[in-house]
PDB file of C-alpha atoms and ligand atoms in Angstrom:
ATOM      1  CA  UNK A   1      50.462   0.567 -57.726  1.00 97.00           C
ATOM      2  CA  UNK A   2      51.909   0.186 -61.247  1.00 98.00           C
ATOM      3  CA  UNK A   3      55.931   0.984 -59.849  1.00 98.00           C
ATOM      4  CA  UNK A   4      58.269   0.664 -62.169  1.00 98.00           C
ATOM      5  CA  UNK A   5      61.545   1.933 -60.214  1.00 98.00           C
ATOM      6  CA  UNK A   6      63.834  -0.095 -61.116  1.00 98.00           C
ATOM      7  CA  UNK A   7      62.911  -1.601 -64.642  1.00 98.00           C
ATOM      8  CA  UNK A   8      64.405  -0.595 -67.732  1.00 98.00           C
ATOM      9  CA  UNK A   9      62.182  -0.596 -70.571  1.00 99.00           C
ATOM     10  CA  UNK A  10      62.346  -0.062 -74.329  1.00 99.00           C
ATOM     11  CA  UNK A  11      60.240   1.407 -77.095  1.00 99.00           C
ATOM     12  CA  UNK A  12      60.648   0.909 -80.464  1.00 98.00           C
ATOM     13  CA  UNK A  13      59.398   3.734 -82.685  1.00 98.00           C
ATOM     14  CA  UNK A  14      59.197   6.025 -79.986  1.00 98.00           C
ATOM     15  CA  UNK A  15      60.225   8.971 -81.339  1.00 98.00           C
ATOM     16  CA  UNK A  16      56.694  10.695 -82.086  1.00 96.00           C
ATOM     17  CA  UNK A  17      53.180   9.927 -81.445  1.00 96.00           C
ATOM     18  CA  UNK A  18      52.082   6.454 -79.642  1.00 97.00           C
ATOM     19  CA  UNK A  19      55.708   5.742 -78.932  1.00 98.00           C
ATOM     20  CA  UNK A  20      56.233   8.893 -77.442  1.00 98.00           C
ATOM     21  CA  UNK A  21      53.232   8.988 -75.166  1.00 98.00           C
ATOM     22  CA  UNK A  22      54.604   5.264 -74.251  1.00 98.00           C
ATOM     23  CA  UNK A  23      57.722   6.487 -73.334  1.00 99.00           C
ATOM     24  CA  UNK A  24      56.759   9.060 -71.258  1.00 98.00           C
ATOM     25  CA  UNK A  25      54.256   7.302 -69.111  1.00 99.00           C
ATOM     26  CA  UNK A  26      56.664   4.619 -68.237  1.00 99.00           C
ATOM     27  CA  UNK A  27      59.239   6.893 -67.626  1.00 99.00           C
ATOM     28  CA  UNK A  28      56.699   8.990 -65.377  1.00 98.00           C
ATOM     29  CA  UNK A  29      55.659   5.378 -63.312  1.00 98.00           C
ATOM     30  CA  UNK A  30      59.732   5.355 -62.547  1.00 98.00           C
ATOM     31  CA  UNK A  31      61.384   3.299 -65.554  1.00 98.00           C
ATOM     32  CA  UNK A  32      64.268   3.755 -67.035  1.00 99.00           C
ATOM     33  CA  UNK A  33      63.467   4.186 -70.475  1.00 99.00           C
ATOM     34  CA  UNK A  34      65.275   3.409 -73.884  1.00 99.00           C
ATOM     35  CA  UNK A  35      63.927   5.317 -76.393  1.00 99.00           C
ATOM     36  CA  UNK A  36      63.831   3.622 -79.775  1.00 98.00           C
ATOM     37  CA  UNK A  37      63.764   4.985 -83.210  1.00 98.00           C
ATOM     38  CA  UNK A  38      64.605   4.530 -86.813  1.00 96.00           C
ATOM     39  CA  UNK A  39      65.404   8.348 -86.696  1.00 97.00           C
ATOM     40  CA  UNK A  40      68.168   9.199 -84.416  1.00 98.00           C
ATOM     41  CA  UNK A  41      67.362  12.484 -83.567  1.00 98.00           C
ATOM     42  CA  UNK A  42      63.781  12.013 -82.990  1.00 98.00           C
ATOM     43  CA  UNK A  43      64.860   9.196 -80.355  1.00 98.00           C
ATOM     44  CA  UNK A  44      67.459  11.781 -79.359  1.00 98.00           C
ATOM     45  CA  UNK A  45      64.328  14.304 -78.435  1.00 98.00           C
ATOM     46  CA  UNK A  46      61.862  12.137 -76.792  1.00 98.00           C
ATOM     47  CA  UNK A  47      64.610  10.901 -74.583  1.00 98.00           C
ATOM     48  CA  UNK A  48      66.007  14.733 -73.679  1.00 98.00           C
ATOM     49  CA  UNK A  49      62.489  15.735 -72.855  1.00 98.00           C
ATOM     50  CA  UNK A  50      61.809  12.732 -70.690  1.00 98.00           C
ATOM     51  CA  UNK A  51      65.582  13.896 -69.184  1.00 98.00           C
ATOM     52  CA  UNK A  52      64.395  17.424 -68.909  1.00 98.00           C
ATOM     53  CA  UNK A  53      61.490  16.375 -66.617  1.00 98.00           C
ATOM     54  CA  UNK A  54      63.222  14.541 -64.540  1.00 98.00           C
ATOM     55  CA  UNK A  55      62.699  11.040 -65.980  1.00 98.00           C
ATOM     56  CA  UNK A  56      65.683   8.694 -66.729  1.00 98.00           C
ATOM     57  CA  UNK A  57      65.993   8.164 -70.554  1.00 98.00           C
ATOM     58  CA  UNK A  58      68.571   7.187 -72.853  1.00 98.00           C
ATOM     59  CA  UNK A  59      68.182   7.413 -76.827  1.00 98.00           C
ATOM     60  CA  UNK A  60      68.375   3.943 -78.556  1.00 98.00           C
ATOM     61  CA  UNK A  61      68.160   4.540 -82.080  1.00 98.00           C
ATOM     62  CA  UNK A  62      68.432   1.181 -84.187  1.00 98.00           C
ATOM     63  CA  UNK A  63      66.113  -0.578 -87.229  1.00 98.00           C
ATOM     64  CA  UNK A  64      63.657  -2.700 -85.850  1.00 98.00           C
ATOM     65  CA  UNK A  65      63.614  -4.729 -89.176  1.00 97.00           C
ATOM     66  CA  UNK A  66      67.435  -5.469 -88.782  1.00 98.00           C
ATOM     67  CA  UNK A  67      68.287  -8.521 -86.853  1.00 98.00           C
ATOM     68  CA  UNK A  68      71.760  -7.841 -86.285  1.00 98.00           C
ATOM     69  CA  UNK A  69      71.442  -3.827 -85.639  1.00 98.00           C
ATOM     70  CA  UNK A  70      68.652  -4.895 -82.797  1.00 98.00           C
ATOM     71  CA  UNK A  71      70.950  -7.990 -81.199  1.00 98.00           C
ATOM     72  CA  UNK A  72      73.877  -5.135 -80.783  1.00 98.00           C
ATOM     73  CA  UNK A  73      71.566  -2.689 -79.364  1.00 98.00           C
ATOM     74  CA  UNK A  74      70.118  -4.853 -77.316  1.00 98.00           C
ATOM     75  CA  UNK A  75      73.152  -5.657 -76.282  1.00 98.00           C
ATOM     76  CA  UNK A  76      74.596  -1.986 -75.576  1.00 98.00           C
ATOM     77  CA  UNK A  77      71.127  -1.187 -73.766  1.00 98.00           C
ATOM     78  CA  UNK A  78      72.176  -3.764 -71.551  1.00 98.00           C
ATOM     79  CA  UNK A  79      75.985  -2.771 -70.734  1.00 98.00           C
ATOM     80  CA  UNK A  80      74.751   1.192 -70.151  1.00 98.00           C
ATOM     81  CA  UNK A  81      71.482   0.708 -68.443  1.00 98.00           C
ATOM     82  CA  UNK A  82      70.935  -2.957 -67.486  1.00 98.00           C
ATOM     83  CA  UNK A  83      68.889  -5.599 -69.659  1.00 98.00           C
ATOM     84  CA  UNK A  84      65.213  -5.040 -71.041  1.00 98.00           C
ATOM     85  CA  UNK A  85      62.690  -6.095 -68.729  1.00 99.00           C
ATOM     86  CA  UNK A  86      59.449  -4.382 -70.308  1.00 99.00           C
ATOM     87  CA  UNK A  87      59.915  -4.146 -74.261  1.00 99.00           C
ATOM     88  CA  UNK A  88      57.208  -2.256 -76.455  1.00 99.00           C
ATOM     89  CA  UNK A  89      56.810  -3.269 -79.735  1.00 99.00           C
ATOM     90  CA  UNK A  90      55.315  -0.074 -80.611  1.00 98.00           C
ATOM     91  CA  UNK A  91      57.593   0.910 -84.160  1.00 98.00           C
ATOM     92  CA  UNK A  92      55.242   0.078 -87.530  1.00 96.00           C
ATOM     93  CA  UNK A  93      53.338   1.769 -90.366  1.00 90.00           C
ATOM     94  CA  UNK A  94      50.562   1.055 -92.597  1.00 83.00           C
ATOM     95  CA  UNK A  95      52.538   2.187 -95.489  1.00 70.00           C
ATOM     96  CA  UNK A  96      56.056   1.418 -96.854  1.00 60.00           C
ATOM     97  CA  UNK A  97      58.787   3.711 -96.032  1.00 58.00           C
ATOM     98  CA  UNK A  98      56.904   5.103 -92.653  1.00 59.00           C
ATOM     99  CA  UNK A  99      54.273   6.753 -94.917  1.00 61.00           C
ATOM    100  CA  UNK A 100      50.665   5.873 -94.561  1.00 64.00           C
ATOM    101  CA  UNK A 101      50.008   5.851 -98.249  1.00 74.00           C
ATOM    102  CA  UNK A 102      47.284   3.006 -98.269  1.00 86.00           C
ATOM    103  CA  UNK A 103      46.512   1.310-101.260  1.00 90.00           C
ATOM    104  CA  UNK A 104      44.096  -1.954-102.678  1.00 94.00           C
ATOM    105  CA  UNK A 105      46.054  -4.856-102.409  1.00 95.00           C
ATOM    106  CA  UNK A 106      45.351  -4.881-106.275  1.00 96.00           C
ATOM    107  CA  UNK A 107      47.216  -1.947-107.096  1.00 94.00           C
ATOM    108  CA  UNK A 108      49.801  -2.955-104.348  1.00 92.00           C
ATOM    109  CA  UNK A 109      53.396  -4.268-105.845  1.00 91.00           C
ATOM    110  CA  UNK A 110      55.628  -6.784-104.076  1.00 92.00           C
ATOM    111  CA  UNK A 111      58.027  -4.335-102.445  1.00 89.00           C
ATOM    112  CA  UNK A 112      55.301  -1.913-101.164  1.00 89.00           C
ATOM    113  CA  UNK A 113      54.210  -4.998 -99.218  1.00 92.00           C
ATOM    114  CA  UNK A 114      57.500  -6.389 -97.780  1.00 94.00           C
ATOM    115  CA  UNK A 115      57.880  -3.263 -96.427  1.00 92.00           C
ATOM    116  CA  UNK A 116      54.909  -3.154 -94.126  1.00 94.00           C
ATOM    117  CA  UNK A 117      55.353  -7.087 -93.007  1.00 96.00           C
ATOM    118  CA  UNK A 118      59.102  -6.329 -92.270  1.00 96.00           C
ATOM    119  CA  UNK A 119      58.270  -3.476 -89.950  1.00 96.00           C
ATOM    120  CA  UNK A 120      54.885  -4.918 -88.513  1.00 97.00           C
ATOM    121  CA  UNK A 121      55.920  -8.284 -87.779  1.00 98.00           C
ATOM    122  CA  UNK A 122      59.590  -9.500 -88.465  1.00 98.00           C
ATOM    123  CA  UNK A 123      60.589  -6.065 -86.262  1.00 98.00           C
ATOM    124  CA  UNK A 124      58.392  -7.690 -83.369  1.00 98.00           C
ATOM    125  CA  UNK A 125      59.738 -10.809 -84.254  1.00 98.00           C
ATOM    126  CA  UNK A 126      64.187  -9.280 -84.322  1.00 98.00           C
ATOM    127  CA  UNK A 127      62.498  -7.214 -80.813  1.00 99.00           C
ATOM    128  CA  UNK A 128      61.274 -10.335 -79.062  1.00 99.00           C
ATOM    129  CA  UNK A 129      64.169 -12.709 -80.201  1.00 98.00           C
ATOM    130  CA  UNK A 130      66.606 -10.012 -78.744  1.00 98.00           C
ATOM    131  CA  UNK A 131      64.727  -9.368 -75.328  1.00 98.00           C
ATOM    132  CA  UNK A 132      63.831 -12.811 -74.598  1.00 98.00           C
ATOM    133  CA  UNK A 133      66.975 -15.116 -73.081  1.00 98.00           C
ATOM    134  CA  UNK A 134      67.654 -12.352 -70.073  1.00 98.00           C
ATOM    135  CA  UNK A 135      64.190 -11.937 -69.377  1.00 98.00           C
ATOM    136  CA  UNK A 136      63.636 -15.773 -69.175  1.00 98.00           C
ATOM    137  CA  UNK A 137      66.881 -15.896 -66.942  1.00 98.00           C
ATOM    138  CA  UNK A 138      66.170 -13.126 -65.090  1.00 98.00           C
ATOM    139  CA  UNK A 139      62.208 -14.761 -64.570  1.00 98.00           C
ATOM    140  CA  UNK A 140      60.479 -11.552 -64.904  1.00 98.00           C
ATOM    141  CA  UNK A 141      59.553  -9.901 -68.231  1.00 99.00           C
ATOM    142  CA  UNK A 142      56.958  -7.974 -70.141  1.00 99.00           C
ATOM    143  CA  UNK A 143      56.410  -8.307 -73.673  1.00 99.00           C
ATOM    144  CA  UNK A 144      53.828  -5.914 -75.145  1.00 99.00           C
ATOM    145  CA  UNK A 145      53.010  -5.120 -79.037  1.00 99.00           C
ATOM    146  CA  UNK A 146      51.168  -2.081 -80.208  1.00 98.00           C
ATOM    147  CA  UNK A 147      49.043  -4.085 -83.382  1.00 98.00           C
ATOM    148  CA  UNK A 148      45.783  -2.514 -84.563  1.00 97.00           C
ATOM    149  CA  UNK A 149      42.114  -3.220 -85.118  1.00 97.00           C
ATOM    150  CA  UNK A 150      43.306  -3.793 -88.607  1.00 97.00           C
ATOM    151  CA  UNK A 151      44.684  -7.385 -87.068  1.00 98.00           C
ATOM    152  CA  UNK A 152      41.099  -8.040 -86.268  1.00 97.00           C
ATOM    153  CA  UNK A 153      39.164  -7.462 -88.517  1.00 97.00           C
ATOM    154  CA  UNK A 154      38.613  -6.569 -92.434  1.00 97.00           C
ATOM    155  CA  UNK A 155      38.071  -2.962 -93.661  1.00 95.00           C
ATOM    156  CA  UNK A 156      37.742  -1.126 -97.028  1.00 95.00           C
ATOM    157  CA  UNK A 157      40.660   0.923 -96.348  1.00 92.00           C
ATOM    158  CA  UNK A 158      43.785  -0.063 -98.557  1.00 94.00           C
ATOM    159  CA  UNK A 159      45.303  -1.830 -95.230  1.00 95.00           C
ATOM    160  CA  UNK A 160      45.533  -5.170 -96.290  1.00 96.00           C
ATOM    161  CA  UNK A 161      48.875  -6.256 -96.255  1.00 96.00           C
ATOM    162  CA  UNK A 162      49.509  -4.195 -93.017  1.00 96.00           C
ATOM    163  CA  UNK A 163      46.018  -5.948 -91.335  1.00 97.00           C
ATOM    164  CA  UNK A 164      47.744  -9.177 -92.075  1.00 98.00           C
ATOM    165  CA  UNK A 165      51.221  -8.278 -90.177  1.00 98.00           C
ATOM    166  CA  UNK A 166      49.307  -7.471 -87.606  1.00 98.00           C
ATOM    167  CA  UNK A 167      47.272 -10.233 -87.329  1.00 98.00           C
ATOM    168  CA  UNK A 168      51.039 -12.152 -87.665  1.00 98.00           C
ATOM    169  CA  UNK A 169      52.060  -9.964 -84.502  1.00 98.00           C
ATOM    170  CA  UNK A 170      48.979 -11.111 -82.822  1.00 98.00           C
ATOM    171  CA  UNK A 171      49.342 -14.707 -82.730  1.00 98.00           C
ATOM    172  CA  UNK A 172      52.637 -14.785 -82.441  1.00 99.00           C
ATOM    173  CA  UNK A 173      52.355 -12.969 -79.048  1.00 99.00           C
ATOM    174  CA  UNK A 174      49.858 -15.362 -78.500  1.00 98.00           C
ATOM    175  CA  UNK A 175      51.924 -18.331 -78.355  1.00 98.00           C
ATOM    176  CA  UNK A 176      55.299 -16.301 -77.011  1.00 98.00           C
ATOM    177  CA  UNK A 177      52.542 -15.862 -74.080  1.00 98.00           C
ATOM    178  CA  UNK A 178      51.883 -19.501 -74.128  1.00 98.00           C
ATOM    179  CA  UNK A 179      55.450 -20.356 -74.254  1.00 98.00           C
ATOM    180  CA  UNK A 180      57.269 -18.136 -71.394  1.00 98.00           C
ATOM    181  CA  UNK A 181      54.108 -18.070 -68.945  1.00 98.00           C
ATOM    182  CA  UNK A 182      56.143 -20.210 -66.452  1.00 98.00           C
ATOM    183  CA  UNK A 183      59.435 -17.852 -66.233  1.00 98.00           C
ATOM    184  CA  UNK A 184      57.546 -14.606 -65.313  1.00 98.00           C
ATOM    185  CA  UNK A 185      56.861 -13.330 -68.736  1.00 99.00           C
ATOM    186  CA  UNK A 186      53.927 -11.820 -69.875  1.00 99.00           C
ATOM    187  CA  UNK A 187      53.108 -11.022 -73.700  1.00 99.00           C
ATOM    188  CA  UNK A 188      49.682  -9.061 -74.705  1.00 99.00           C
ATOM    189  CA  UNK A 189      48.986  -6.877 -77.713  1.00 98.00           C
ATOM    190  CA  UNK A 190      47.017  -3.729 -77.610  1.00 98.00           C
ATOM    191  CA  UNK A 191      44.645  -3.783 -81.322  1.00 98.00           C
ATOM    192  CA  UNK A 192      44.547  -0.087 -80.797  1.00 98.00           C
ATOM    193  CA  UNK A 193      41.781   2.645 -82.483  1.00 97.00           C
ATOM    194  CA  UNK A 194      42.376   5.618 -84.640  1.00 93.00           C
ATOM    195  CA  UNK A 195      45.395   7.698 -83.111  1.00 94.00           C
ATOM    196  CA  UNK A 196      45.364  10.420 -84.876  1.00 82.00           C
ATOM    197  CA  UNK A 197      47.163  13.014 -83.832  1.00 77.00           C
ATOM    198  CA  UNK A 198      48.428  15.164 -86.996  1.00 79.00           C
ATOM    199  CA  UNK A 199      45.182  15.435 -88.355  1.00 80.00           C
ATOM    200  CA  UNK A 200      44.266  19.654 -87.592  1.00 82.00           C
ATOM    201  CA  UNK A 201      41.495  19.841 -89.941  1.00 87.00           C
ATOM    202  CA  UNK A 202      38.164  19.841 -87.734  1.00 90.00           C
ATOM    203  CA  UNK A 203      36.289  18.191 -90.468  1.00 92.00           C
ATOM    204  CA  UNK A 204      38.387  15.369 -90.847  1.00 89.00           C
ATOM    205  CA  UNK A 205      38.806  14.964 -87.231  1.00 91.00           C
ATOM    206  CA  UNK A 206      34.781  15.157 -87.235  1.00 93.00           C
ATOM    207  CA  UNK A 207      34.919  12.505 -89.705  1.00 92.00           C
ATOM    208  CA  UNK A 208      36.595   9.874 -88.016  1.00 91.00           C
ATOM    209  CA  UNK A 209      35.433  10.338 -84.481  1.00 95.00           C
ATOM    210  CA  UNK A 210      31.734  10.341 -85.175  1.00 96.00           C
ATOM    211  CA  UNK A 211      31.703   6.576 -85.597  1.00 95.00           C
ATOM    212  CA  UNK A 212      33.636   5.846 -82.259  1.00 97.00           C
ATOM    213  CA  UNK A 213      31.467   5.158 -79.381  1.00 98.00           C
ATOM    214  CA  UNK A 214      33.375   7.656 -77.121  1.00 97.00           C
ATOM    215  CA  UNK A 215      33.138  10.483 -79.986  1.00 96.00           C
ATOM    216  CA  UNK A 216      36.814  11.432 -79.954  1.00 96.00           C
ATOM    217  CA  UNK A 217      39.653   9.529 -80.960  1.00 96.00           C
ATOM    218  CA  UNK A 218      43.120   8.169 -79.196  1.00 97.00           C
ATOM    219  CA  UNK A 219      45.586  10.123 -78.024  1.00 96.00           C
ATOM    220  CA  UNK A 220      49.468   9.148 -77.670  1.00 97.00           C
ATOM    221  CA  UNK A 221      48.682   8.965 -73.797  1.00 97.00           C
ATOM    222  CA  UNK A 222      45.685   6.614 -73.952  1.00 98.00           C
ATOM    223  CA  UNK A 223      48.504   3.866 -75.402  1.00 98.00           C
ATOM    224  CA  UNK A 224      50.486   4.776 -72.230  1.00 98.00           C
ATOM    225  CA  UNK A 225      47.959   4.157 -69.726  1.00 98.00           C
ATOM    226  CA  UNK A 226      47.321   0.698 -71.055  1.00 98.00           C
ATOM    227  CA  UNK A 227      51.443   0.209 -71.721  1.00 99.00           C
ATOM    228  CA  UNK A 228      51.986   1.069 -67.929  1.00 99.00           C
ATOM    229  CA  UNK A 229      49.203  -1.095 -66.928  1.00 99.00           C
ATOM    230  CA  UNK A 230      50.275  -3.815 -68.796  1.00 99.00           C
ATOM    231  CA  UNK A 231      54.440  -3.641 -68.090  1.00 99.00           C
ATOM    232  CA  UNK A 232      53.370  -3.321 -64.047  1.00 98.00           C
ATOM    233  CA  UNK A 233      53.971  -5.974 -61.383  1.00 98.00           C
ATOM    234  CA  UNK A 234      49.878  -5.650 -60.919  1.00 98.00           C
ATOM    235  CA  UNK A 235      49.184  -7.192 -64.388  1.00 98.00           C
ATOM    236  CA  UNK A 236      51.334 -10.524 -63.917  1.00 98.00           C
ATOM    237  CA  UNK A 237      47.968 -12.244 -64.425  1.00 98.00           C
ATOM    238  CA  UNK A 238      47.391 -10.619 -67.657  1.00 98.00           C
ATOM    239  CA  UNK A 239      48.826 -12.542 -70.555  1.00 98.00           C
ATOM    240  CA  UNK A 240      48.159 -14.033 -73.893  1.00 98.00           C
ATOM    241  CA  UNK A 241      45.295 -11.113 -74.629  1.00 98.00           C
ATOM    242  CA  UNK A 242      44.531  -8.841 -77.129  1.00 98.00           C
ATOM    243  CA  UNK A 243      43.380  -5.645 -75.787  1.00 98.00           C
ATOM    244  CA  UNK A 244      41.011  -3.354 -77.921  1.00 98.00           C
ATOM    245  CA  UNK A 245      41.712   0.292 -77.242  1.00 98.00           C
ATOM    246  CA  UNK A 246      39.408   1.823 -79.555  1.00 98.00           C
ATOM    247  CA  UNK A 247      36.869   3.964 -77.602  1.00 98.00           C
ATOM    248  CA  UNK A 248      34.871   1.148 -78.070  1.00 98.00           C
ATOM    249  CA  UNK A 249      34.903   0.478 -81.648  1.00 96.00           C
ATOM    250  CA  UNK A 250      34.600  -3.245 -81.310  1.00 95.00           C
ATOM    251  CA  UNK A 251      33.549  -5.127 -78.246  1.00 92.00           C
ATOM    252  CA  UNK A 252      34.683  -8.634 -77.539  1.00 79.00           C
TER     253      UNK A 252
HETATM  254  N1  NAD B 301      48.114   6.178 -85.136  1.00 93.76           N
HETATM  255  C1  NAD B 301      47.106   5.326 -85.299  1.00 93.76           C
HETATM  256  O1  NAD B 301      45.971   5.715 -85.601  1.00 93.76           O
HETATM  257  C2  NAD B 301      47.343   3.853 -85.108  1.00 93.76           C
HETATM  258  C3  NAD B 301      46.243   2.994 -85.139  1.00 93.76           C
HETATM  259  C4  NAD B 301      46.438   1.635 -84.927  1.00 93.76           C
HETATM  260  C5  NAD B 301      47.716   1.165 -84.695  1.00 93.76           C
HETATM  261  N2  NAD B 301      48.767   2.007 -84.694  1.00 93.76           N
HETATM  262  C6  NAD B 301      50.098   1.450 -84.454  1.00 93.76           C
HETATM  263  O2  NAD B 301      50.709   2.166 -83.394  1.00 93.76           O
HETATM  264  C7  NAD B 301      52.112   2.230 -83.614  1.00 93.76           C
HETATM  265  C8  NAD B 301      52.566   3.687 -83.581  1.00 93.76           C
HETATM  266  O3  NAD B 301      51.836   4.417 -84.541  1.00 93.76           O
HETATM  267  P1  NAD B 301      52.075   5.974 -84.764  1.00 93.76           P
HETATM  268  O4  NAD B 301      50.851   6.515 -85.387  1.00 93.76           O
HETATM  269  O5  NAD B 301      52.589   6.604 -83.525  1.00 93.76           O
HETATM  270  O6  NAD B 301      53.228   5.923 -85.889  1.00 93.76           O
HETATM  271  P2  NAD B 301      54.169   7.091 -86.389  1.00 93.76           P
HETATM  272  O7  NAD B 301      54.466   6.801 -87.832  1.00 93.76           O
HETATM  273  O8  NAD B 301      53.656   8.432 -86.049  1.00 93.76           O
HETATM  274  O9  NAD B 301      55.504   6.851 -85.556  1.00 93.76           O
HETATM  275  C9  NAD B 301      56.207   5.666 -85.681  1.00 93.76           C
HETATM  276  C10 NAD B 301      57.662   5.879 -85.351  1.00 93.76           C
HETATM  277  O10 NAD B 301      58.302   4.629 -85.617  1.00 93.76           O
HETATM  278  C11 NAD B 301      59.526   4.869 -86.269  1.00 93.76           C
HETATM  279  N3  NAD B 301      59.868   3.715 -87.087  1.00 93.76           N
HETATM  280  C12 NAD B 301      59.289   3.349 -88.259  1.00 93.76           C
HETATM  281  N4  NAD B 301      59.914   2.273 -88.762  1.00 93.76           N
HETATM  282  C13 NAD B 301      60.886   1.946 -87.876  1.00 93.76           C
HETATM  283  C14 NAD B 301      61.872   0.949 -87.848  1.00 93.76           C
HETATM  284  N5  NAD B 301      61.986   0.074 -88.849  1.00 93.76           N
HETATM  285  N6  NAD B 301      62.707   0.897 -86.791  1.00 93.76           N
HETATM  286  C15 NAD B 301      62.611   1.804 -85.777  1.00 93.76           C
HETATM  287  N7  NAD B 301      61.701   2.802 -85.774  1.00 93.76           N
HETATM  288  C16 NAD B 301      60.860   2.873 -86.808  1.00 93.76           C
HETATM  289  C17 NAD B 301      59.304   6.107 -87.107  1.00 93.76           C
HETATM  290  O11 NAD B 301      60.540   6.768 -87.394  1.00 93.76           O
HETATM  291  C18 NAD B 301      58.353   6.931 -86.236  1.00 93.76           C
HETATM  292  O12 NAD B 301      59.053   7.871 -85.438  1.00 93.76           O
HETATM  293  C19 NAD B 301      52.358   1.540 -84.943  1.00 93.76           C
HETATM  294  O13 NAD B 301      52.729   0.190 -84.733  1.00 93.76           O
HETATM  295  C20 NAD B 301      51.033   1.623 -85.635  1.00 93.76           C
HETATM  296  O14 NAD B 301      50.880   0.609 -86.602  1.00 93.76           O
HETATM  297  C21 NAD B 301      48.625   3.345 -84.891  1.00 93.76           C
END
């Protein structure tokens, strides 16, 4: 179950944290995995360590927010390793300029904003748009978004403007789902929980896992269990859904 020998997949944003733990579980299922980043040498990393274990990884570092940059690594992806059949919309931030400085939408300006939409949703958008045609042709293709409870529902936590690119990243999938169902391709979103995995302090990490269900929070590898899952052969039925991984947070 869940073989991917023989697919190539990419994963935007994958050099650190959820990406990374994305990356590595597909490669580990057998994929051949392009690793994406902003950061060159981050993408550089994940794919030497997937390398050094004896995964098969090359380093695909591009912005997800630029159109053309994505089209010609798209298109490079597929001349070196063969066209995207499992793409991971996994590159975003709650902040502008890949911080996670939150703010109230009050005291949020114009650019701060733009900057979270353009990563959150018009880099799923310039992802999709890219991956699409071969998959379509090809009649097999997975199409998976990392989005976040903050798609789902409101909170009191200077997200605003990132909750409602998510939300766009969630209904678009929704209807790309509706839209490609017939050629093989699958599209889901994963509203994940609180992954927080440079946060040492005990306190803090206290703080934020007492209200999940589970009592602990999400881990990079989590996202991959649910990625492999939902880029396998085994979840063709799957599509159209938004998955909660949140140690229970919500239930729906
Ligand atoms: N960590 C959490 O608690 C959490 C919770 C809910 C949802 N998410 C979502 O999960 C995904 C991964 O989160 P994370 O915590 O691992 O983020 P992170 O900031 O640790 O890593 C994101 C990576 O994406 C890259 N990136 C940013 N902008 C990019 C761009 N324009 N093009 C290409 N690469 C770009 C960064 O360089 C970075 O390496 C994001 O979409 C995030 O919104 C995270």
């Amino acid at each position: 179950m869940f073989d991917l020998n023989g697919k190539i997949a990419l994963v935007t944003g994958a050099g650190q944290n959820v990406g990374e733990g994305i990356a590595h579980a597909l490669a580990r299922q057998g994929a051949t995995v392009a690793v994406n980043d902003y950061h060159a040498d981050r993408a550089q990393k994940v794919a030497d360590d997937i390398t050094a274990k004896g995964g098969k990884a090359v380093a695909a570092p591009f912005d997800v927010t630029d159109l053309d940059a994505v089209t010609k690594a798209f298109a490079e992806v597929a001349a070196n390793i063969g066209t995207v059949d499992i793409l991971v919309n996994n590159a975003g931030t709650a902040g502008p300029n890949e911080t996670m400085k939150v703010s109230p939408f009050r005291e949020m300006s114009v650019d701060y904003w733009r900057g979270i939409i353009d990563v959150n949703l018009f880099g799923v958008l310039n992802c999709c748009k890219a991956a699409l045609d071969p998959m379509v042709e090809k009649g097999w293709g997975r199409l998976i978004t990392i989005a976040s409870g903050a798609g789902n529902v409101g909170l009191d936590m200077g997200v605003s403007t990132y909750g409602a690119a998510k939300a766009g990243a969630i209904g678009f999938m929704r209807h790309l789902a509706m839209e490609n169902a017939p050629y093989g391709v699958t599209a889901n979103t994963v509203a994940l929980g609180m992954v927080l995995r440079n946060v040492k302090d005990p306190e803090l990490v206290k703080k934020w896992s007492d209200p999940i269900p589970v009592k602990r929070l999400g881990t990079p590898e989590d996202a991959g269990a649910l990625a492999v899952y939902l880029a396998s052969e085994e979840s063709a039925w799957m599509t159209g859904q938004t998955l909660g991984l949140n140690g229970g947070t919500t239930t729906s």
